[in-house]
Amino acid sequence: MSLRHLGLRLGQQRLYSTASGGGASAAKPVRGWRKYVHQFKDKPASYITSFAILHELTAIAPFPVIYYGLAWSDVKVPVPEQAVREGNRFVNKVRVRYGYEALDDDNQAMIHLAITYAIVKAMLPLRIGASVAMTPFVAEKWIGPMARAFGSLFKRSKIKPTTTP
């Protein structure tokens, strides 16, 4: 079969072929999010650990901010007064039993806690996205070095066997 039969002239390259003539081409550098996939394959424990830590931190960190924001703003949530009184009566039994002072009948603390919990749960998609976005940085800069440090602390020194004459 001649080159003319393939539709090629001398010095012309076939469409969709490689410049190196079909040999193994050099690997292209991995860019974007794919580089994190390769890093995850190499160190899954540090990535899973950092995601779990970040996921919990994104749940705990906004809790006091939201709660105290609701408490200081004097936002009144439309909850029936009877429900607030009954809820506070139940909570007061527990608080008194453990040595804390009782809440007032119209105290909104439990309402603010319930709303804070609901807001944090509603933020779950944002929390997961933030955790996924921060996982590579935390895994490489914090978790990995800490794991190596602990590993070197607990690494056993190899004992050489002694020979007896």
XYZ file of N, CA and C in Angstrom:
495
model
N 0.852 -1.161 0.000
C 0.000 0.000 0.000
C 0.900 1.226 0.000
N 0.626 2.135 -0.845
C 1.481 3.312 -0.978
C 0.931 4.462 -0.165
N 1.780 5.476 0.046
C 1.345 6.668 0.764
C 0.270 7.414 -0.005
N 0.388 7.366 -1.347
C -0.608 8.029 -2.160
C -1.979 7.392 -1.957
N -1.992 6.081 -1.770
C -3.245 5.362 -1.564
C -3.892 5.798 -0.238
N -3.110 6.109 0.778
C -3.629 6.572 2.059
C -4.014 8.046 2.026
N -3.740 8.717 0.918
C -4.093 10.123 0.803
C -3.043 11.026 1.415
N -1.809 10.552 1.531
C -0.739 11.331 2.138
C 0.327 11.646 1.110
N 0.911 12.778 1.251
C 2.077 13.132 0.468
C 3.268 13.110 1.396
N 4.421 13.105 0.849
C 5.624 13.108 1.662
C 5.662 14.352 2.536
N 5.989 14.195 3.815
C 6.085 15.315 4.747
C 4.756 15.716 5.357
N 3.673 15.088 4.951
C 2.362 15.428 5.480
C 1.980 14.417 6.560
N 1.351 14.896 7.621
C 0.984 14.018 8.729
C -0.485 13.653 8.609
N -0.789 12.430 8.986
C -2.184 12.010 8.959
C -2.989 12.790 9.980
N -4.254 12.977 9.706
C -5.157 13.657 10.629
C -5.326 12.814 11.885
N -5.305 13.405 13.028
C -5.473 12.764 14.334
C -4.299 11.872 14.720
N -3.163 12.071 14.173
C -2.016 11.278 14.583
C -1.103 12.120 15.448
N -0.183 11.477 16.123
C 0.745 12.192 16.986
C 1.959 12.625 16.201
N 2.597 13.681 16.673
C 3.756 14.214 15.975
C 4.960 13.292 16.123
N 5.000 12.477 17.149
C 6.162 11.638 17.399
C 6.141 10.361 16.573
N 5.156 10.204 15.752
C 5.131 9.031 14.893
C 4.529 7.814 15.552
N 3.697 7.983 16.549
C 3.004 6.856 17.151
C 3.705 6.273 18.347
N 4.855 6.807 18.719
C 5.548 6.312 19.898
C 4.844 6.784 21.165
N 5.347 6.364 22.294
C 4.758 6.772 23.572
C 4.996 8.262 23.772
N 3.963 9.004 23.960
C 4.097 10.447 24.144
C 4.331 10.755 25.621
N 4.939 11.888 25.870
C 5.206 12.300 27.248
C 3.890 12.627 27.932
N 3.791 12.300 29.213
C 2.564 12.549 29.962
C 2.390 14.042 30.176
N 1.192 14.519 29.929
C 0.900 15.934 30.131
C 0.718 16.186 31.623
N 1.091 17.370 32.084
C 0.860 17.666 33.496
C -0.638 17.723 33.793
N -0.997 17.180 34.916
C -2.398 17.140 35.313
C -2.765 18.499 35.891
N -3.887 19.043 35.436
C -4.305 20.368 35.892
C -5.690 20.313 36.520
N -6.016 21.411 37.208
C -7.348 21.561 37.783
C -7.614 20.578 38.899
N -8.854 20.141 38.994
C -9.260 19.265 40.087
C -8.690 17.867 39.929
N -8.234 17.500 38.716
C -7.709 16.147 38.504
C -6.421 15.887 39.282
N -5.648 16.941 39.548
C -4.430 16.727 40.330
C -4.765 16.292 41.751
N -5.909 16.733 42.270
C -6.315 16.321 43.607
C -6.771 14.870 43.626
N -7.329 14.407 42.519
C -7.730 13.003 42.432
C -6.494 12.117 42.551
N -5.418 12.496 41.861
C -4.178 11.714 41.951
C -3.602 11.766 43.362
N -3.657 12.932 44.000
C -3.157 13.040 45.368
C -4.010 12.211 46.319
N -5.328 12.198 46.097
C -6.216 11.400 46.938
C -5.893 9.917 46.797
N -5.577 9.475 45.582
C -5.238 8.071 45.374
C -3.970 7.700 46.132
N -3.046 8.649 46.244
C -1.795 8.368 46.950
C -1.960 8.372 48.464
N -2.828 9.261 48.982
C -2.971 9.417 50.439
C -4.438 9.521 50.835
N -5.210 8.449 50.685
C -6.645 8.555 50.981
C -6.945 8.812 52.455
N -6.141 8.294 53.353
C -6.440 8.462 54.785
C -6.354 9.924 55.198
N -5.346 10.647 54.725
C -5.223 12.048 55.121
C -6.332 12.893 54.502
N -6.751 12.557 53.287
C -7.836 13.312 52.651
C -9.175 13.035 53.333
N -9.446 11.793 53.665
C -10.702 11.463 54.347
C -10.721 12.084 55.737
N -9.591 12.033 56.430
C -9.510 12.633 57.763
C -9.712 14.136 57.696
N -9.080 14.791 56.739
C -9.234 16.244 56.650
C -10.658 16.620 56.257
N -11.297 15.843 55.375
C -12.689 16.134 55.033
C -13.583 15.983 56.256
N -13.385 14.924 57.031
C -14.217 14.702 58.221
C -14.035 15.825 59.234
N -12.801 16.246 59.449
C -12.544 17.338 60.390
C -13.180 18.635 59.896
N -12.997 18.935 58.614
C -13.576 20.157 58.060
C -15.098 20.124 58.089
N -15.674 18.959 57.818
C -17.130 18.845 57.842
C -17.677 19.138 59.242
N -17.008 18.620 60.248
C -17.461 18.881 61.614
C -17.208 20.331 62.030
N -16.076 20.881 61.618
C -15.800 22.284 61.944
C -16.805 23.230 61.300
N -17.210 22.920 60.060
C -18.202 23.775 59.406
C -19.585 23.618 60.027
N -19.788 22.585 60.815
C -21.052 22.439 61.535
C -20.991 23.146 62.884
N -19.836 23.089 63.541
C -19.712 23.650 64.889
C -19.454 25.152 64.865
N -18.613 25.611 63.942
C -18.205 27.021 63.925
C -19.370 27.998 63.762
N -20.343 27.756 62.886
C -21.419 28.745 62.758
C -22.443 28.709 63.896
N -22.420 27.658 64.708
C -23.444 27.507 65.745
C -23.483 28.685 66.721
N -22.370 29.048 67.369
C -22.445 30.186 68.297
C -22.727 31.507 67.589
N -22.230 31.654 66.365
C -22.461 32.898 65.627
C -23.950 33.077 65.357
N -24.589 32.022 64.871
C -26.025 32.103 64.568
C -26.833 32.257 65.852
N -26.507 31.464 66.875
C -27.274 31.521 68.121
C -27.191 32.908 68.758
N -25.974 33.427 68.930
C -25.842 34.730 69.576
C -26.359 35.852 68.682
N -26.298 35.664 67.376
C -26.915 36.639 66.474
C -28.423 36.703 66.675
N -29.051 35.551 66.841
C -30.492 35.528 67.114
C -30.806 36.099 68.496
N -29.995 35.756 69.486
C -30.260 36.212 70.850
C -30.065 37.727 70.991
N -29.027 38.266 70.393
C -28.750 39.697 70.529
C -29.659 40.556 69.656
N -30.212 39.976 68.608
C -31.071 40.770 67.727
C -32.499 40.873 68.248
N -32.827 40.148 69.278
C -34.186 40.132 69.838
C -35.228 39.771 68.789
N -34.893 38.859 67.910
C -35.832 38.381 66.905
C -36.834 37.479 67.606
N -38.098 37.784 67.446
C -39.154 36.956 68.014
C -39.699 36.042 66.933
N -39.485 34.768 67.115
C -39.982 33.777 66.171
C -41.428 33.482 66.529
N -42.309 33.448 65.541
C -43.719 33.207 65.860
C -43.980 31.769 66.300
N -43.815 31.546 67.599
C -44.085 30.244 68.206
C -45.159 30.486 69.262
N -46.163 29.625 69.334
C -47.204 29.828 70.350
C -46.594 29.908 71.758
N -47.095 30.851 72.540
C -46.584 31.059 73.902
C -46.724 29.804 74.756
N -47.799 29.057 74.542
C -48.002 27.840 75.321
C -46.888 26.828 75.022
N -46.461 26.729 73.770
C -45.379 25.802 73.413
C -44.066 26.239 74.056
N -43.827 27.548 74.101
C -42.598 28.059 74.725
C -42.614 27.753 76.217
N -43.750 28.003 76.877
C -43.849 27.733 78.315
C -43.667 26.256 78.634
N -44.334 25.381 77.861
C -44.211 23.938 78.107
C -42.781 23.460 77.834
N -42.180 23.975 76.790
C -40.800 23.600 76.490
C -39.850 24.050 77.581
N -40.026 25.282 78.056
C -39.179 25.795 79.129
C -39.413 25.041 80.438
N -40.654 24.626 80.676
C -40.940 23.856 81.883
C -40.191 22.527 81.857
N -40.184 21.862 80.709
C -39.461 20.601 80.562
C -37.954 20.816 80.703
N -37.433 21.852 80.045
C -35.993 22.143 80.103
C -35.599 22.543 81.522
N -36.468 23.262 82.227
C -36.163 23.684 83.592
C -36.011 22.492 84.532
N -36.800 21.443 84.317
C -36.654 20.241 85.145
C -35.257 19.660 84.994
N -34.786 19.614 83.775
C -33.448 19.062 83.520
C -32.381 20.001 84.073
N -32.548 21.301 83.857
C -31.548 22.270 84.325
C -31.435 22.257 85.844
N -32.561 22.212 86.543
C -32.540 22.195 88.008
C -31.929 20.900 88.515
N -32.238 19.810 87.840
C -31.690 18.521 88.260
C -30.165 18.515 88.212
N -29.586 19.204 87.228
C -28.130 19.238 87.090
C -27.494 20.479 87.711
N -28.249 21.224 88.486
C -27.679 22.312 89.263
C -27.642 23.664 88.581
N -28.346 23.834 87.491
C -28.398 25.134 86.817
C -29.662 25.863 87.235
N -29.657 27.170 87.055
C -30.860 27.938 87.415
C -31.923 27.782 86.340
N -33.165 27.912 86.739
C -34.290 27.735 85.824
C -34.420 28.934 84.890
N -34.969 28.685 83.703
C -35.223 29.747 82.728
C -36.561 30.404 83.028
N -36.719 31.632 82.558
C -38.022 32.301 82.664
C -39.017 31.590 81.758
N -40.305 31.786 82.053
C -41.332 31.125 81.256
C -41.332 31.588 79.796
N -40.964 32.846 79.547
C -40.995 33.367 78.180
C -39.604 33.434 77.535
N -38.650 32.708 78.082
C -37.282 32.706 77.560
C -37.251 32.049 76.180
N -36.556 32.661 75.244
C -36.490 32.180 73.860
C -35.239 31.346 73.577
N -34.482 30.971 74.601
C -33.210 30.267 74.391
C -33.400 28.964 73.618
N -34.377 28.177 73.985
C -34.584 26.898 73.309
C -35.070 27.104 71.874
N -35.843 28.149 71.655
C -36.297 28.464 70.299
C -35.092 28.850 69.446
N -34.201 29.674 70.007
C -32.996 30.079 69.275
C -32.099 28.874 68.982
N -31.988 27.960 69.926
C -31.194 26.750 69.687
C -31.795 25.898 68.558
N -33.110 25.753 68.573
C -33.769 24.955 67.535
C -33.614 25.607 66.163
N -33.740 26.926 66.098
C -33.589 27.630 64.826
C -32.138 27.555 64.349
N -31.201 27.702 65.275
C -29.788 27.596 64.920
C -29.490 26.221 64.348
N -29.994 25.189 64.984
C -29.796 23.827 64.496
C -30.374 23.667 63.093
N -31.569 24.196 62.871
C -32.207 24.084 61.557
C -31.412 24.835 60.486
N -30.893 26.006 60.826
C -30.101 26.777 59.857
C -28.813 26.033 59.508
N -28.146 25.490 60.510
C -26.906 24.747 60.245
C -27.205 23.527 59.379
N -28.308 22.837 59.641
C -28.680 21.687 58.813
C -29.046 22.128 57.395
N -29.687 23.266 57.240
C -30.046 23.768 55.912
C -28.806 24.189 55.118
N -27.746 24.529 55.816
C -26.497 24.921 55.160
C -25.652 23.717 54.741
N -26.167 22.510 54.858
C -25.397 21.306 54.561
C -24.751 21.322 53.175
N -25.471 21.678 52.095
C -24.797 21.705 50.793
C -23.617 22.684 50.755
N -23.761 23.832 51.389
C -22.645 24.790 51.444
C -21.499 24.247 52.275
N -21.827 23.591 53.375
C -20.788 23.022 54.243
C -20.013 21.932 53.519
N -20.707 21.072 52.788
C -20.031 20.007 52.055
C -19.148 20.600 50.966
N -19.669 21.590 50.248
C -18.867 22.240 49.207
C -17.620 22.895 49.767
N -17.764 23.596 50.880
C -16.604 24.237 51.514
C -15.617 23.185 52.011
N -16.122 22.102 52.561
C -15.237 21.038 53.051
C -14.468 20.384 51.913
N -15.150 20.127 50.809
C -14.485 19.522 49.649
C -13.436 20.473 49.084
N -13.771 21.770 49.023
C -12.833 22.747 48.471
C -11.588 22.909 49.342
N -11.745 22.822 50.662
C -10.611 23.031 51.563
C -9.835 21.745 51.873
N -10.392 20.584 51.524
C -9.764 19.309 51.868
C -8.341 19.161 51.321
N -8.070 19.437 50.044
C -6.687 19.246 49.568
C -5.671 20.095 50.333
N -5.997 21.345 50.590
C -5.074 22.215 51.315
C -4.816 21.689 52.723
N -5.876 21.350 53.435
C -5.731 20.879 54.818
C -5.003 19.536 54.854
N -5.306 18.663 53.898
C -4.654 17.350 53.873
C -3.155 17.488 53.615
N -2.782 18.386 52.722
C -1.366 18.522 52.363
C -0.585 19.356 53.374
N -1.207 20.382 53.933
C -0.475 21.314 54.794
C -0.558 20.995 56.279
N -1.614 20.310 56.727
C -1.783 20.059 58.161
C -1.795 18.574 58.505
N -2.713 17.840 57.895
C -2.907 16.441 58.270
C -1.698 15.595 57.876
N -1.208 15.754 56.649
C -0.053 14.985 56.198
C 1.178 15.199 57.070
N 1.583 16.467 57.307
C 2.744 16.683 58.177
C 2.533 16.166 59.601
N 1.324 16.318 60.147
C 1.070 15.801 61.500
C 1.151 14.282 61.514
N 0.643 13.628 60.482
C 0.709 12.168 60.424
C 2.158 11.701 60.312
N 2.948 12.410 59.515
C 4.369 12.044 59.409
C 5.092 12.257 60.731
N 4.758 13.349 61.445
C 5.404 13.617 62.730
C 5.054 12.530 63.744
N 3.774 12.169 63.815
C 3.376 11.110 64.742
C 3.968 9.774 64.328
N 4.042 9.547 63.021
C 4.626 8.295 62.543
C 6.088 8.176 62.910
N 6.813 9.294 62.847
C 8.228 9.239 63.209
C 8.412 9.094 64.722
N 7.467 9.587 65.509
C 7.555 9.418 66.964
C 7.374 7.964 67.379
N 6.443 7.309 66.711
C 6.113 5.943 67.116
C 6.791 4.877 66.268
N 7.672 5.312 65.391
C 8.383 4.361 64.544
C 9.380 3.584 65.394
N 9.334 2.299 65.287
C 10.243 1.458 66.082
C 11.600 1.400 65.406
N 12.593 1.478 66.205
C 13.936 1.312 65.649
C 14.185 -0.173 65.455
N 14.837 -0.476 64.375
C 15.091 -1.880 64.072
C 16.239 -2.373 64.937
N 16.018 -3.482 65.588
C 17.029 -4.071 66.460
C 17.792 -5.098 65.644
N 19.089 -4.926 65.626
C 19.927 -5.859 64.876
C 20.128 -7.124 65.706
N 19.974 -8.266 65.099
C 20.178 -9.508 65.852
C 21.657 -9.670 66.196
N 21.882 -10.099 67.373
C 23.268 -10.323 67.804
C 23.642 -11.774 67.576
N 24.865 -11.973 67.202
C 25.339 -13.339 66.986
C 26.125 -13.788 68.204
N 25.929 -14.985 68.599
C 26.649 -15.531 69.747
C 27.757 -16.449 69.244
N 28.950 -16.361 69.844
C 30.053 -17.219 69.379
C 29.948 -18.637 69.855
